[in-house]
mmCIF file of C-alpha atoms and ligand atoms in Angstrom:
data_model
loop_
_atom_site.group_PDB
_atom_site.id
_atom_site.type_symbol
_atom_site.label_atom_id
_atom_site.label_comp_id
_atom_site.label_asym_id
_atom_site.label_seq_id
_atom_site.Cartn_x
_atom_site.Cartn_y
_atom_site.Cartn_z
ATOM 1 C CA MET A 851 31.286 -1.178 -15.724
ATOM 2 C CA SER A 852 27.620 -1.456 -14.671
ATOM 3 C CA ALA A 853 25.784 1.605 -13.381
ATOM 4 C CA PRO A 854 25.319 1.854 -9.589
ATOM 5 C CA ALA A 855 21.955 1.020 -8.050
ATOM 6 C CA ALA A 856 20.337 0.350 -4.714
ATOM 7 C CA VAL A 857 19.968 -3.407 -4.294
ATOM 8 C CA LEU A 858 17.463 -5.102 -2.013
ATOM 9 C CA ALA A 859 19.434 -7.131 0.538
ATOM 10 C CA GLY A 860 17.012 -7.869 3.380
ATOM 11 C CA LEU A 861 13.305 -7.925 4.142
ATOM 12 C CA GLY A 862 11.300 -8.135 7.372
ATOM 13 C CA SER A 863 7.793 -7.505 8.619
ATOM 14 C CA TYR A 864 5.772 -7.345 11.798
ATOM 15 C CA VAL A 865 2.096 -6.987 12.637
ATOM 16 C CA PRO A 866 0.756 -6.638 16.180
ATOM 17 C CA PRO A 867 -0.755 -9.889 17.460
ATOM 18 C CA ARG A 868 -4.316 -8.616 17.897
ATOM 19 C CA THR A 869 -6.511 -9.512 14.919
ATOM 20 C CA VAL A 870 -9.751 -7.561 14.462
ATOM 21 C CA THR A 871 -12.305 -9.254 12.224
ATOM 22 C CA ASN A 872 -15.104 -7.562 10.298
ATOM 23 C CA ASP A 873 -17.600 -9.255 12.586
ATOM 24 C CA GLU A 874 -15.909 -7.734 15.635
ATOM 25 C CA LEU A 875 -16.168 -4.243 14.104
ATOM 26 C CA SER A 876 -19.843 -4.862 13.287
ATOM 27 C CA GLN A 877 -20.566 -5.202 16.994
ATOM 28 C CA HIS A 878 -20.158 -1.450 17.583
ATOM 29 C CA LEU A 879 -20.343 0.068 14.081
ATOM 30 C CA ASP A 880 -23.193 0.121 11.563
ATOM 31 C CA THR A 881 -21.395 -2.186 9.130
ATOM 32 C CA ASN A 882 -21.161 -5.873 8.263
ATOM 33 C CA ASP A 883 -18.721 -8.441 6.924
ATOM 34 C CA GLU A 884 -20.500 -8.726 3.581
ATOM 35 C CA TRP A 885 -20.265 -4.961 2.855
ATOM 36 C CA ILE A 886 -16.624 -4.727 3.911
ATOM 37 C CA VAL A 887 -15.539 -7.767 1.878
ATOM 38 C CA GLN A 888 -17.511 -6.756 -1.239
ATOM 39 C CA ARG A 889 -16.545 -3.067 -1.217
ATOM 40 C CA THR A 890 -12.928 -3.375 0.002
ATOM 41 C CA GLY A 891 -11.733 -7.008 -0.006
ATOM 42 C CA ILE A 892 -10.628 -6.639 3.631
ATOM 43 C CA ARG A 893 -11.442 -9.566 5.977
ATOM 44 C CA GLN A 894 -9.401 -8.574 9.020
ATOM 45 C CA ARG A 895 -6.768 -6.118 10.186
ATOM 46 C CA HIS A 896 -4.287 -6.003 13.074
ATOM 47 C CA TRP A 897 -4.575 -3.289 15.715
ATOM 48 C CA SER A 898 -1.963 -2.464 18.317
ATOM 49 C CA ASP A 899 -2.816 -2.704 21.992
ATOM 50 C CA PRO A 900 -3.002 0.518 24.023
ATOM 51 C CA GLY A 901 0.489 1.802 24.808
ATOM 52 C CA VAL A 902 2.062 0.447 21.617
ATOM 53 C CA ALA A 903 3.445 3.098 19.242
ATOM 54 C CA THR A 904 4.781 3.125 15.687
ATOM 55 C CA SER A 905 8.426 2.856 16.809
ATOM 56 C CA ASP A 906 7.612 -0.421 18.595
ATOM 57 C CA LEU A 907 6.389 -1.979 15.344
ATOM 58 C CA ALA A 908 9.227 -0.392 13.358
ATOM 59 C CA VAL A 909 11.870 -1.882 15.666
ATOM 60 C CA GLU A 910 10.392 -5.381 15.246
ATOM 61 C CA ALA A 911 10.281 -5.161 11.442
ATOM 62 C CA GLY A 912 13.664 -3.430 11.279
ATOM 63 C CA HIS A 913 15.281 -6.119 13.397
ATOM 64 C CA ARG A 914 13.978 -8.826 11.052
ATOM 65 C CA ALA A 915 15.146 -6.972 7.937
ATOM 66 C CA LEU A 916 18.636 -6.513 9.426
ATOM 67 C CA LYS A 917 18.788 -10.203 10.264
ATOM 68 C CA SER A 918 17.594 -11.112 6.777
ATOM 69 C CA ALA A 919 20.394 -8.944 5.323
ATOM 70 C CA GLY A 920 23.001 -10.331 7.711
ATOM 71 C CA ALA A 921 23.672 -6.769 8.959
ATOM 72 C CA GLN A 922 23.703 -6.482 12.703
ATOM 73 C CA ALA A 923 26.840 -4.710 13.847
ATOM 74 C CA PRO A 924 26.730 -0.940 14.428
ATOM 75 C CA GLY A 925 28.320 0.606 11.352
ATOM 76 C CA ASP A 926 26.729 -1.847 8.921
ATOM 77 C CA ILE A 927 23.897 0.602 8.284
ATOM 78 C CA GLY A 928 24.556 4.222 7.275
ATOM 79 C CA MET A 929 21.020 5.585 7.445
ATOM 80 C CA VAL A 930 17.590 4.686 8.820
ATOM 81 C CA ILE A 931 14.439 6.042 7.184
ATOM 82 C CA VAL A 932 11.074 5.538 8.853
ATOM 83 C CA ALA A 933 8.196 6.262 6.484
ATOM 84 C CA THR A 934 5.090 6.937 8.545
ATOM 85 C CA THR A 935 1.913 8.999 8.838
ATOM 86 C CA THR A 936 1.542 8.070 12.498
ATOM 87 C CA PRO A 937 4.871 8.980 14.181
ATOM 88 C CA ASP A 938 5.265 8.464 17.925
ATOM 89 C CA GLN A 939 5.001 12.246 18.423
ATOM 90 C CA GLN A 940 5.266 15.541 16.524
ATOM 91 C CA CYS A 941 8.838 16.107 17.727
ATOM 92 C CA PRO A 942 11.345 14.500 17.935
ATOM 93 C CA THR A 943 11.122 12.242 14.911
ATOM 94 C CA THR A 944 10.608 8.521 15.412
ATOM 95 C CA SER A 945 13.610 7.231 13.431
ATOM 96 C CA PRO A 946 16.458 8.149 15.851
ATOM 97 C CA ASP A 947 14.695 6.179 18.590
ATOM 98 C CA VAL A 948 14.235 3.231 16.218
ATOM 99 C CA ALA A 949 17.918 3.371 15.203
ATOM 100 C CA ALA A 950 19.045 3.510 18.835
ATOM 101 C CA ARG A 951 16.849 0.587 19.865
ATOM 102 C CA LEU A 952 18.165 -1.449 16.939
ATOM 103 C CA GLY A 953 21.701 -0.846 18.203
ATOM 104 C CA LEU A 954 22.773 1.013 15.072
ATOM 105 C CA GLY A 955 24.882 3.632 16.838
ATOM 106 C CA ASN A 956 24.928 7.281 15.766
ATOM 107 C CA VAL A 957 23.554 6.581 12.330
ATOM 108 C CA ALA A 958 21.736 9.200 10.183
ATOM 109 C CA ALA A 959 18.000 8.894 10.862
ATOM 110 C CA LEU A 960 14.996 10.613 9.324
ATOM 111 C CA ASP A 961 11.230 10.275 9.196
ATOM 112 C CA LEU A 962 9.529 10.527 5.848
ATOM 113 C CA ALA A 963 5.877 11.558 5.638
ATOM 114 C CA ALA A 964 4.232 10.951 2.282
ATOM 115 C CA GLY A 965 1.022 9.223 3.387
ATOM 116 C CA CYS A 966 0.471 5.802 1.854
ATOM 117 C CA SER A 967 3.174 6.565 -0.752
ATOM 118 C CA GLY A 968 5.753 6.873 2.026
ATOM 119 C CA PHE A 969 7.541 3.591 1.314
ATOM 120 C CA ILE A 970 8.126 4.427 -2.366
ATOM 121 C CA TYR A 971 9.345 7.925 -1.443
ATOM 122 C CA ALA A 972 11.674 6.354 1.128
ATOM 123 C CA LEU A 973 12.927 3.867 -1.464
ATOM 124 C CA ALA A 974 13.779 6.793 -3.761
ATOM 125 C CA THR A 975 15.537 8.673 -0.931
ATOM 126 C CA ALA A 976 17.515 5.581 0.054
ATOM 127 C CA SER A 977 18.480 4.852 -3.572
ATOM 128 C CA ALA A 978 19.703 8.410 -4.083
ATOM 129 C CA THR A 979 21.678 8.272 -0.815
ATOM 130 C CA LEU A 980 23.352 5.018 -1.820
ATOM 131 C CA MET A 981 24.141 6.156 -5.337
ATOM 132 C CA ALA A 982 25.610 9.441 -4.051
ATOM 133 C CA GLY A 983 27.935 7.374 -1.878
ATOM 134 C CA TYR A 984 26.665 8.795 1.424
ATOM 135 C CA ALA A 985 25.985 5.300 2.795
ATOM 136 C CA GLU A 986 26.733 1.675 1.942
ATOM 137 C CA ARG A 987 23.491 0.306 3.372
ATOM 138 C CA VAL A 988 20.200 1.968 4.286
ATOM 139 C CA LEU A 989 17.397 0.534 6.408
ATOM 140 C CA VAL A 990 13.978 1.636 5.122
ATOM 141 C CA ILE A 991 10.976 0.956 7.362
ATOM 142 C CA GLY A 992 7.322 1.669 6.618
ATOM 143 C CA ALA A 993 5.423 1.612 9.921
ATOM 144 C CA GLU A 994 1.993 2.718 11.084
ATOM 145 C CA THR A 995 -0.151 2.643 14.205
ATOM 146 C CA PHE A 996 -3.528 3.863 12.979
ATOM 147 C CA ARG A 997 -5.803 2.547 15.713
ATOM 148 C CA PRO A 998 -5.507 5.629 17.983
ATOM 149 C CA PHE A 999 -6.190 7.920 14.987
ATOM 150 C CA LEU A 1000 -9.401 6.160 13.942
ATOM 151 C CA ASN A 1001 -12.664 7.775 14.984
ATOM 152 C CA PRO A 1002 -14.493 4.836 16.599
ATOM 153 C CA THR A 1003 -17.798 6.151 15.211
ATOM 154 C CA ASP A 1004 -16.528 6.524 11.595
ATOM 155 C CA ARG A 1005 -17.235 3.348 9.651
ATOM 156 C CA GLY A 1006 -15.615 4.869 6.543
ATOM 157 C CA THR A 1007 -12.130 4.701 8.092
ATOM 158 C CA SER A 1008 -12.406 2.212 10.960
ATOM 159 C CA VAL A 1009 -13.042 -0.741 8.659
ATOM 160 C CA ILE A 1010 -10.169 0.178 6.325
ATOM 161 C CA PHE A 1011 -7.025 0.939 8.303
ATOM 162 C CA GLY A 1012 -4.717 -1.432 10.154
ATOM 163 C CA ASP A 1013 -1.385 -1.380 11.981
ATOM 164 C CA GLY A 1014 1.921 -2.966 10.979
ATOM 165 C CA ALA A 1015 5.469 -2.458 9.784
ATOM 166 C CA GLY A 1016 7.585 -3.710 6.904
ATOM 167 C CA ALA A 1017 11.275 -3.067 6.335
ATOM 168 C CA VAL A 1018 13.967 -3.535 3.729
ATOM 169 C CA VAL A 1019 17.734 -3.187 3.766
ATOM 170 C CA LEU A 1020 19.151 -1.655 0.598
ATOM 171 C CA ARG A 1021 22.858 -1.831 -0.218
ATOM 172 C CA ARG A 1022 24.975 -0.101 -2.832
ATOM 173 C CA GLY A 1023 25.337 -2.415 -5.818
ATOM 174 C CA THR A 1024 24.887 -2.389 -9.557
ATOM 175 C CA ILE A 1025 21.965 -2.268 -11.919
ATOM 176 C CA ASP A 1026 22.520 -5.780 -13.315
ATOM 177 C CA GLU A 1027 22.291 -7.531 -9.915
ATOM 178 C CA PRO A 1028 19.035 -9.233 -8.923
ATOM 179 C CA GLY A 1029 17.363 -6.955 -6.366
ATOM 180 C CA ALA A 1030 18.354 -3.720 -8.137
ATOM 181 C CA VAL A 1031 15.922 -0.807 -7.905
ATOM 182 C CA LEU A 1032 15.955 0.223 -11.562
ATOM 183 C CA THR A 1033 13.796 3.341 -11.465
ATOM 184 C CA VAL A 1034 11.424 5.356 -9.291
ATOM 185 C CA ASP A 1035 8.671 7.744 -10.422
ATOM 186 C CA LEU A 1036 7.183 10.177 -7.870
ATOM 187 C CA GLY A 1037 4.446 12.825 -7.946
ATOM 188 C CA SER A 1038 2.033 14.930 -5.896
ATOM 189 C CA ASP A 1039 -1.028 17.179 -6.111
ATOM 190 C CA GLY A 1040 -1.430 19.405 -3.055
ATOM 191 C CA SER A 1041 -4.591 21.012 -4.456
ATOM 192 C CA LEU A 1042 -6.426 17.840 -3.355
ATOM 193 C CA ARG A 1043 -4.971 17.799 0.180
ATOM 194 C CA GLU A 1044 -8.458 18.039 1.736
ATOM 195 C CA LEU A 1045 -9.435 14.525 0.609
ATOM 196 C CA VAL A 1046 -7.580 12.627 3.339
ATOM 197 C CA GLY A 1047 -5.620 13.608 6.435
ATOM 198 C CA ILE A 1048 -5.273 14.143 10.183
ATOM 199 C CA PRO A 1049 -5.789 17.892 10.774
ATOM 200 C CA GLY A 1050 -4.890 18.220 14.458
ATOM 201 C CA ASN A 1051 -1.492 19.197 15.828
ATOM 202 C CA GLY A 1052 -0.061 20.988 12.780
ATOM 203 C CA SER A 1053 0.960 24.657 12.692
ATOM 204 C CA ARG A 1054 -1.961 25.581 10.405
ATOM 205 C CA HIS A 1055 -4.395 24.213 12.871
ATOM 206 C CA ARG A 1056 -2.718 25.469 16.020
ATOM 207 C CA SER A 1057 -2.253 28.987 14.654
ATOM 208 C CA THR A 1058 -6.004 29.583 14.389
ATOM 209 C CA ASP A 1059 -8.184 30.872 17.226
ATOM 210 C CA ARG A 1060 -10.687 28.081 16.698
ATOM 211 C CA PRO A 1061 -10.864 25.889 19.817
ATOM 212 C CA PRO A 1062 -9.697 22.328 19.161
ATOM 213 C CA HIS A 1063 -12.448 19.890 18.213
ATOM 214 C CA PRO A 1064 -12.203 16.251 19.393
ATOM 215 C CA ASP A 1065 -12.410 15.053 15.768
ATOM 216 C CA ASP A 1066 -9.224 16.981 14.854
ATOM 217 C CA GLN A 1067 -7.118 14.153 16.213
ATOM 218 C CA TYR A 1068 -8.743 11.600 13.912
ATOM 219 C CA LEU A 1069 -8.051 10.518 10.361
ATOM 220 C CA TYR A 1070 -10.728 11.649 7.922
ATOM 221 C CA MET A 1071 -11.064 10.386 4.360
ATOM 222 C CA ASN A 1072 -13.394 11.177 1.473
ATOM 223 C CA GLY A 1073 -13.156 7.642 0.147
ATOM 224 C CA LYS A 1074 -15.540 8.029 -2.760
ATOM 225 C CA GLU A 1075 -13.755 11.105 -4.156
ATOM 226 C CA ILE A 1076 -10.285 9.737 -3.673
ATOM 227 C CA PHE A 1077 -10.964 6.360 -5.322
ATOM 228 C CA PRO A 1078 -10.673 7.443 -9.013
ATOM 229 C CA HIS A 1079 -7.583 9.552 -8.258
ATOM 230 C CA ALA A 1080 -5.923 6.505 -6.705
ATOM 231 C CA VAL A 1081 -6.573 4.363 -9.777
ATOM 232 C CA ARG A 1082 -5.558 7.027 -12.306
ATOM 233 C CA ARG A 1083 -2.415 8.219 -10.533
ATOM 234 C CA MET A 1084 -1.080 4.725 -9.808
ATOM 235 C CA ALA A 1085 -1.720 3.727 -13.435
ATOM 236 C CA GLN A 1086 0.013 6.850 -14.807
ATOM 237 C CA SER A 1087 2.954 6.526 -12.438
ATOM 238 C CA SER A 1088 3.297 2.796 -13.189
ATOM 239 C CA SER A 1089 3.380 3.536 -16.914
ATOM 240 C CA ALA A 1090 6.030 6.221 -16.358
ATOM 241 C CA ALA A 1091 8.179 3.793 -14.352
ATOM 242 C CA LEU A 1092 7.806 1.097 -17.023
ATOM 243 C CA GLU A 1093 8.772 3.562 -19.730
ATOM 244 C CA ASN A 1094 11.834 4.734 -17.734
ATOM 245 C CA VAL A 1095 13.092 1.189 -17.438
ATOM 246 C CA GLY A 1096 12.089 0.053 -20.921
ATOM 247 C CA TRP A 1097 9.696 -2.712 -19.861
ATOM 248 C CA ASN A 1098 6.347 -3.545 -21.442
ATOM 249 C CA VAL A 1099 3.464 -4.445 -19.160
ATOM 250 C CA ASP A 1100 3.932 -8.079 -20.229
ATOM 251 C CA ASP A 1101 7.499 -8.006 -18.882
ATOM 252 C CA VAL A 1102 6.203 -7.472 -15.326
ATOM 253 C CA ASP A 1103 5.920 -10.649 -13.258
ATOM 254 C CA HIS A 1104 4.283 -9.063 -10.196
ATOM 255 C CA VAL A 1105 2.452 -5.805 -9.524
ATOM 256 C CA VAL A 1106 2.625 -4.877 -5.842
ATOM 257 C CA GLY A 1107 0.188 -1.982 -5.447
ATOM 258 C CA HIS A 1108 -0.763 -0.048 -2.346
ATOM 259 C CA GLN A 1109 -3.236 -2.233 -0.460
ATOM 260 C CA ALA A 1110 -6.088 0.270 -0.006
ATOM 261 C CA ASN A 1111 -8.996 -1.520 -1.640
ATOM 262 C CA LEU A 1112 -9.246 -4.664 -3.769
ATOM 263 C CA ARG A 1113 -11.459 -2.821 -6.257
ATOM 264 C CA ILE A 1114 -8.720 -0.196 -6.705
ATOM 265 C CA LEU A 1115 -6.164 -2.932 -7.418
ATOM 266 C CA GLN A 1116 -8.555 -4.591 -9.885
ATOM 267 C CA ALA A 1117 -9.229 -1.299 -11.675
ATOM 268 C CA LEU A 1118 -5.496 -0.580 -11.774
ATOM 269 C CA ALA A 1119 -4.786 -4.004 -13.286
ATOM 270 C CA GLN A 1120 -7.440 -3.421 -15.911
ATOM 271 C CA LEU A 1121 -6.099 0.029 -16.844
ATOM 272 C CA LEU A 1122 -2.540 -1.298 -17.084
ATOM 273 C CA GLY A 1123 -3.603 -4.442 -18.953
ATOM 274 C CA VAL A 1124 -2.146 -6.836 -16.356
ATOM 275 C CA ASP A 1125 -3.991 -10.061 -15.552
ATOM 276 C CA LYS A 1126 -5.047 -10.366 -11.928
ATOM 277 C CA GLN A 1127 -2.838 -13.404 -11.232
ATOM 278 C CA ARG A 1128 0.120 -11.048 -11.388
ATOM 279 C CA VAL A 1129 -1.332 -8.604 -8.841
ATOM 280 C CA VAL A 1130 -0.199 -9.246 -5.270
ATOM 281 C CA THR A 1131 -2.994 -8.877 -2.708
ATOM 282 C CA HIS A 1132 -2.481 -8.910 1.028
ATOM 283 C CA LEU A 1133 -5.125 -6.439 2.228
ATOM 284 C CA ASP A 1134 -7.600 -9.199 3.059
ATOM 285 C CA GLN A 1135 -5.335 -10.015 6.026
ATOM 286 C CA VAL A 1136 -4.115 -6.574 7.137
ATOM 287 C CA GLY A 1137 -6.321 -3.838 5.616
ATOM 288 C CA ASN A 1138 -4.749 -0.547 4.575
ATOM 289 C CA THR A 1139 -1.494 -0.155 6.491
ATOM 290 C CA SER A 1140 -0.437 2.996 4.617
ATOM 291 C CA ALA A 1141 3.377 3.318 4.468
ATOM 292 C CA ALA A 1142 3.736 -0.286 5.690
ATOM 293 C CA SER A 1143 1.458 -1.648 2.992
ATOM 294 C CA ILE A 1144 3.974 -2.415 0.230
ATOM 295 C CA PRO A 1145 6.770 -3.939 2.364
ATOM 296 C CA LEU A 1146 4.161 -6.021 4.230
ATOM 297 C CA ALA A 1147 2.793 -7.278 0.904
ATOM 298 C CA LEU A 1148 6.338 -8.027 -0.319
ATOM 299 C CA ALA A 1149 7.144 -9.982 2.843
ATOM 300 C CA ASP A 1150 3.902 -11.939 2.681
ATOM 301 C CA ALA A 1151 4.377 -12.868 -0.981
ATOM 302 C CA ALA A 1152 8.042 -13.741 -0.393
ATOM 303 C CA ALA A 1153 7.118 -15.942 2.585
ATOM 304 C CA LYS A 1154 4.638 -17.781 0.359
ATOM 305 C CA GLY A 1155 7.411 -18.396 -2.199
ATOM 306 C CA ARG A 1156 5.647 -16.343 -4.832
ATOM 307 C CA PHE A 1157 8.723 -14.470 -6.118
ATOM 308 C CA GLN A 1158 11.616 -16.095 -7.965
ATOM 309 C CA ARG A 1159 15.097 -14.612 -8.256
ATOM 310 C CA HIS A 1160 15.258 -12.211 -11.243
ATOM 311 C CA ASP A 1161 11.449 -11.777 -11.349
ATOM 312 C CA ARG A 1162 10.438 -8.279 -12.418
ATOM 313 C CA LEU A 1163 8.379 -6.324 -9.887
ATOM 314 C CA LEU A 1164 6.419 -3.110 -10.295
ATOM 315 C CA LEU A 1165 5.584 -1.355 -7.006
ATOM 316 C CA THR A 1166 3.023 1.457 -7.003
ATOM 317 C CA ALA A 1167 1.395 3.534 -4.269
ATOM 318 C CA PHE A 1168 -0.939 6.459 -3.701
ATOM 319 C CA GLY A 1169 -1.923 8.414 -0.623
ATOM 320 C CA ALA A 1170 -2.556 11.571 1.340
ATOM 321 C CA GLY A 1171 -1.074 14.762 0.000
ATOM 322 C CA LEU A 1172 -2.026 13.714 -2.569
ATOM 323 C CA THR A 1173 1.147 11.788 -3.326
ATOM 324 C CA TRP A 1174 1.943 8.840 -5.537
ATOM 325 C CA GLY A 1175 4.945 6.858 -6.695
ATOM 326 C CA SER A 1176 6.101 3.698 -8.464
ATOM 327 C CA ALA A 1177 9.291 1.679 -8.608
ATOM 328 C CA ALA A 1178 10.605 -1.096 -10.850
ATOM 329 C CA LEU A 1179 13.001 -3.671 -9.464
ATOM 330 C CA THR A 1180 14.162 -7.221 -9.922
ATOM 331 C CA TRP A 1181 13.801 -9.775 -7.146
ATOM 332 C CA PRO A 1182 16.966 -10.852 -5.306
ATOM 333 C CA GLY A 1183 15.710 -13.971 -3.583
ATOM 334 C CA VAL A 1184 16.248 -12.676 -0.040
ATOM 335 C CA THR A 1185 15.933 -15.020 2.922
ATOM 336 C CA LEU A 1186 13.296 -13.882 5.400
ATOM 337 C CA ALA A 1187 14.347 -13.773 9.049
HETATM 338 N N1 COA B 415 -20.308 -0.402 6.126
HETATM 339 C C1 COA B 415 -21.512 -0.388 5.565
HETATM 340 N N2 COA B 415 -21.916 0.581 4.725
HETATM 341 C C2 COA B 415 -21.053 1.562 4.463
HETATM 342 C C3 COA B 415 -19.746 1.610 5.038
HETATM 343 C C4 COA B 415 -19.394 0.570 5.906
HETATM 344 N N3 COA B 415 -18.185 0.504 6.494
HETATM 345 N N4 COA B 415 -19.106 2.715 4.577
HETATM 346 C C5 COA B 415 -19.953 3.337 3.755
HETATM 347 N N5 COA B 415 -21.130 2.648 3.695
HETATM 348 C C6 COA B 415 -22.315 2.957 2.908
HETATM 349 C C7 COA B 415 -22.434 4.444 2.627
HETATM 350 O O1 COA B 415 -23.113 5.124 3.644
HETATM 351 C C8 COA B 415 -23.249 4.432 1.357
HETATM 352 O O2 COA B 415 -24.610 4.218 1.640
HETATM 353 P P1 COA B 415 -25.776 4.923 0.791
HETATM 354 O O3 COA B 415 -25.614 4.397 -0.600
HETATM 355 O O4 COA B 415 -27.004 4.450 1.477
HETATM 356 O O5 COA B 415 -25.507 6.385 0.908
HETATM 357 C C9 COA B 415 -22.730 3.198 0.618
HETATM 358 O O6 COA B 415 -22.161 2.342 1.635
HETATM 359 C C10 COA B 415 -21.664 3.509 -0.397
HETATM 360 O O7 COA B 415 -20.723 4.395 0.202
HETATM 361 P P2 COA B 415 -19.438 4.891 -0.547
HETATM 362 O O8 COA B 415 -18.710 5.886 0.288
HETATM 363 O O9 COA B 415 -19.839 5.258 -1.946
HETATM 364 O O10 COA B 415 -18.611 3.522 -0.547
HETATM 365 P P3 COA B 415 -17.475 3.099 -1.520
HETATM 366 O O11 COA B 415 -17.920 1.989 -2.359
HETATM 367 O O12 COA B 415 -16.837 4.283 -2.171
HETATM 368 O O13 COA B 415 -16.425 2.477 -0.492
HETATM 369 C C11 COA B 415 -14.330 3.082 0.493
HETATM 370 C C12 COA B 415 -15.840 3.290 0.509
HETATM 371 C C13 COA B 415 -13.692 3.963 1.546
HETATM 372 C C14 COA B 415 -14.066 1.637 0.818
HETATM 373 C C15 COA B 415 -13.777 3.410 -0.902
HETATM 374 O O14 COA B 415 -14.328 4.637 -1.337
HETATM 375 C C16 COA B 415 -12.288 3.488 -0.992
HETATM 376 O O15 COA B 415 -11.607 2.506 -0.824
HETATM 377 N N6 COA B 415 -11.741 4.674 -1.359
HETATM 378 C C17 COA B 415 -10.346 4.885 -1.641
HETATM 379 C C18 COA B 415 -9.488 4.864 -0.415
HETATM 380 C C19 COA B 415 -8.064 5.238 -0.778
HETATM 381 O O16 COA B 415 -7.540 4.832 -1.772
HETATM 382 N N7 COA B 415 -7.428 6.058 0.038
HETATM 383 C C20 COA B 415 -6.139 6.583 -0.328
HETATM 384 C C21 COA B 415 -5.058 6.002 0.413
HETATM 385 S S1 COA B 415 -5.228 6.316 2.119
#
């Protein structure tokens, strides 16, 4: 009998309608389209309108993933995981609200915060849940609303980050089925936590006597310092995942890396020895959407008919924490809703 595995059964995505081009950003920031395209590969991003929160995007993407999986009745889904760095509020978590609005009943619901690696961490959590028999199907959503966390005067972050949500339904199946998640590799390095984050609102920050500073609410990032860590950690984690599953680099049909910067993806491809035709890029359209980045890239590539059933995919991500993670899976040929 084949070993149990989480199997991809549905996929959905959503980006808010408002598109923000590089030229639009250049109107109030000291930047320009040429710099942004050359240094990042980003041409536009989507930003949510005022009043829109992460749960709103998560519900849209979740609904599409459920439809794609043919799972809509309460009881079909045993757990909802929302991977996000930008939850609706500190407490309560965002996922119970998302589950309720999707009509999923009194399902288990948790938020997962692992920065831009959040989707891979959530994939691992969902896989473990399914294999332990605690649920038959899990809805995993990566969702972010970065716009309110971007310092409008910081060109280092404002040109990079975008809003969106991507979701997958995973069901309990077996390792030989197309869509099986074959392995996950995860890691972290908290000694480099100062490189990227949102300091305000945590217990560390609130427990000091220092009066709050307006910048505390904003995302900061030391992009230059973090760049080589991103390349090295995604390459190491990818190699570990490939070794776990017994694939050579040449066995991989598609590398779906965290969409932070085109130059990072190119450097990663070079380190791994993968030609760039096999690297999925979506950041030109959406920027860095953190935990939503990988499922959004999967949905975009699937919509373009890029993946064939049984294709071998390597997913890899890196983010605040620092955290990183990679997963190897085969493609099931899901129908997008
Ligand atoms: N527009 C125009 N010029 C800009 C700019 C912008 N938006 N941002 C920075 N610059 C300038 C800098 O001031 C600097 O000018 P100087 O040479 O006169 O001092 C120059 O461009 C180079 O800046 P630098 O910070 O070295 O840019 P970079 O090539 O490292 O690109 C990032 C910046 C953020 C795009 C890049 O470092 C990056 O993608 N880092 C990794 C992000 C990541 O992976 N994060 C983890 C997941 S969240």
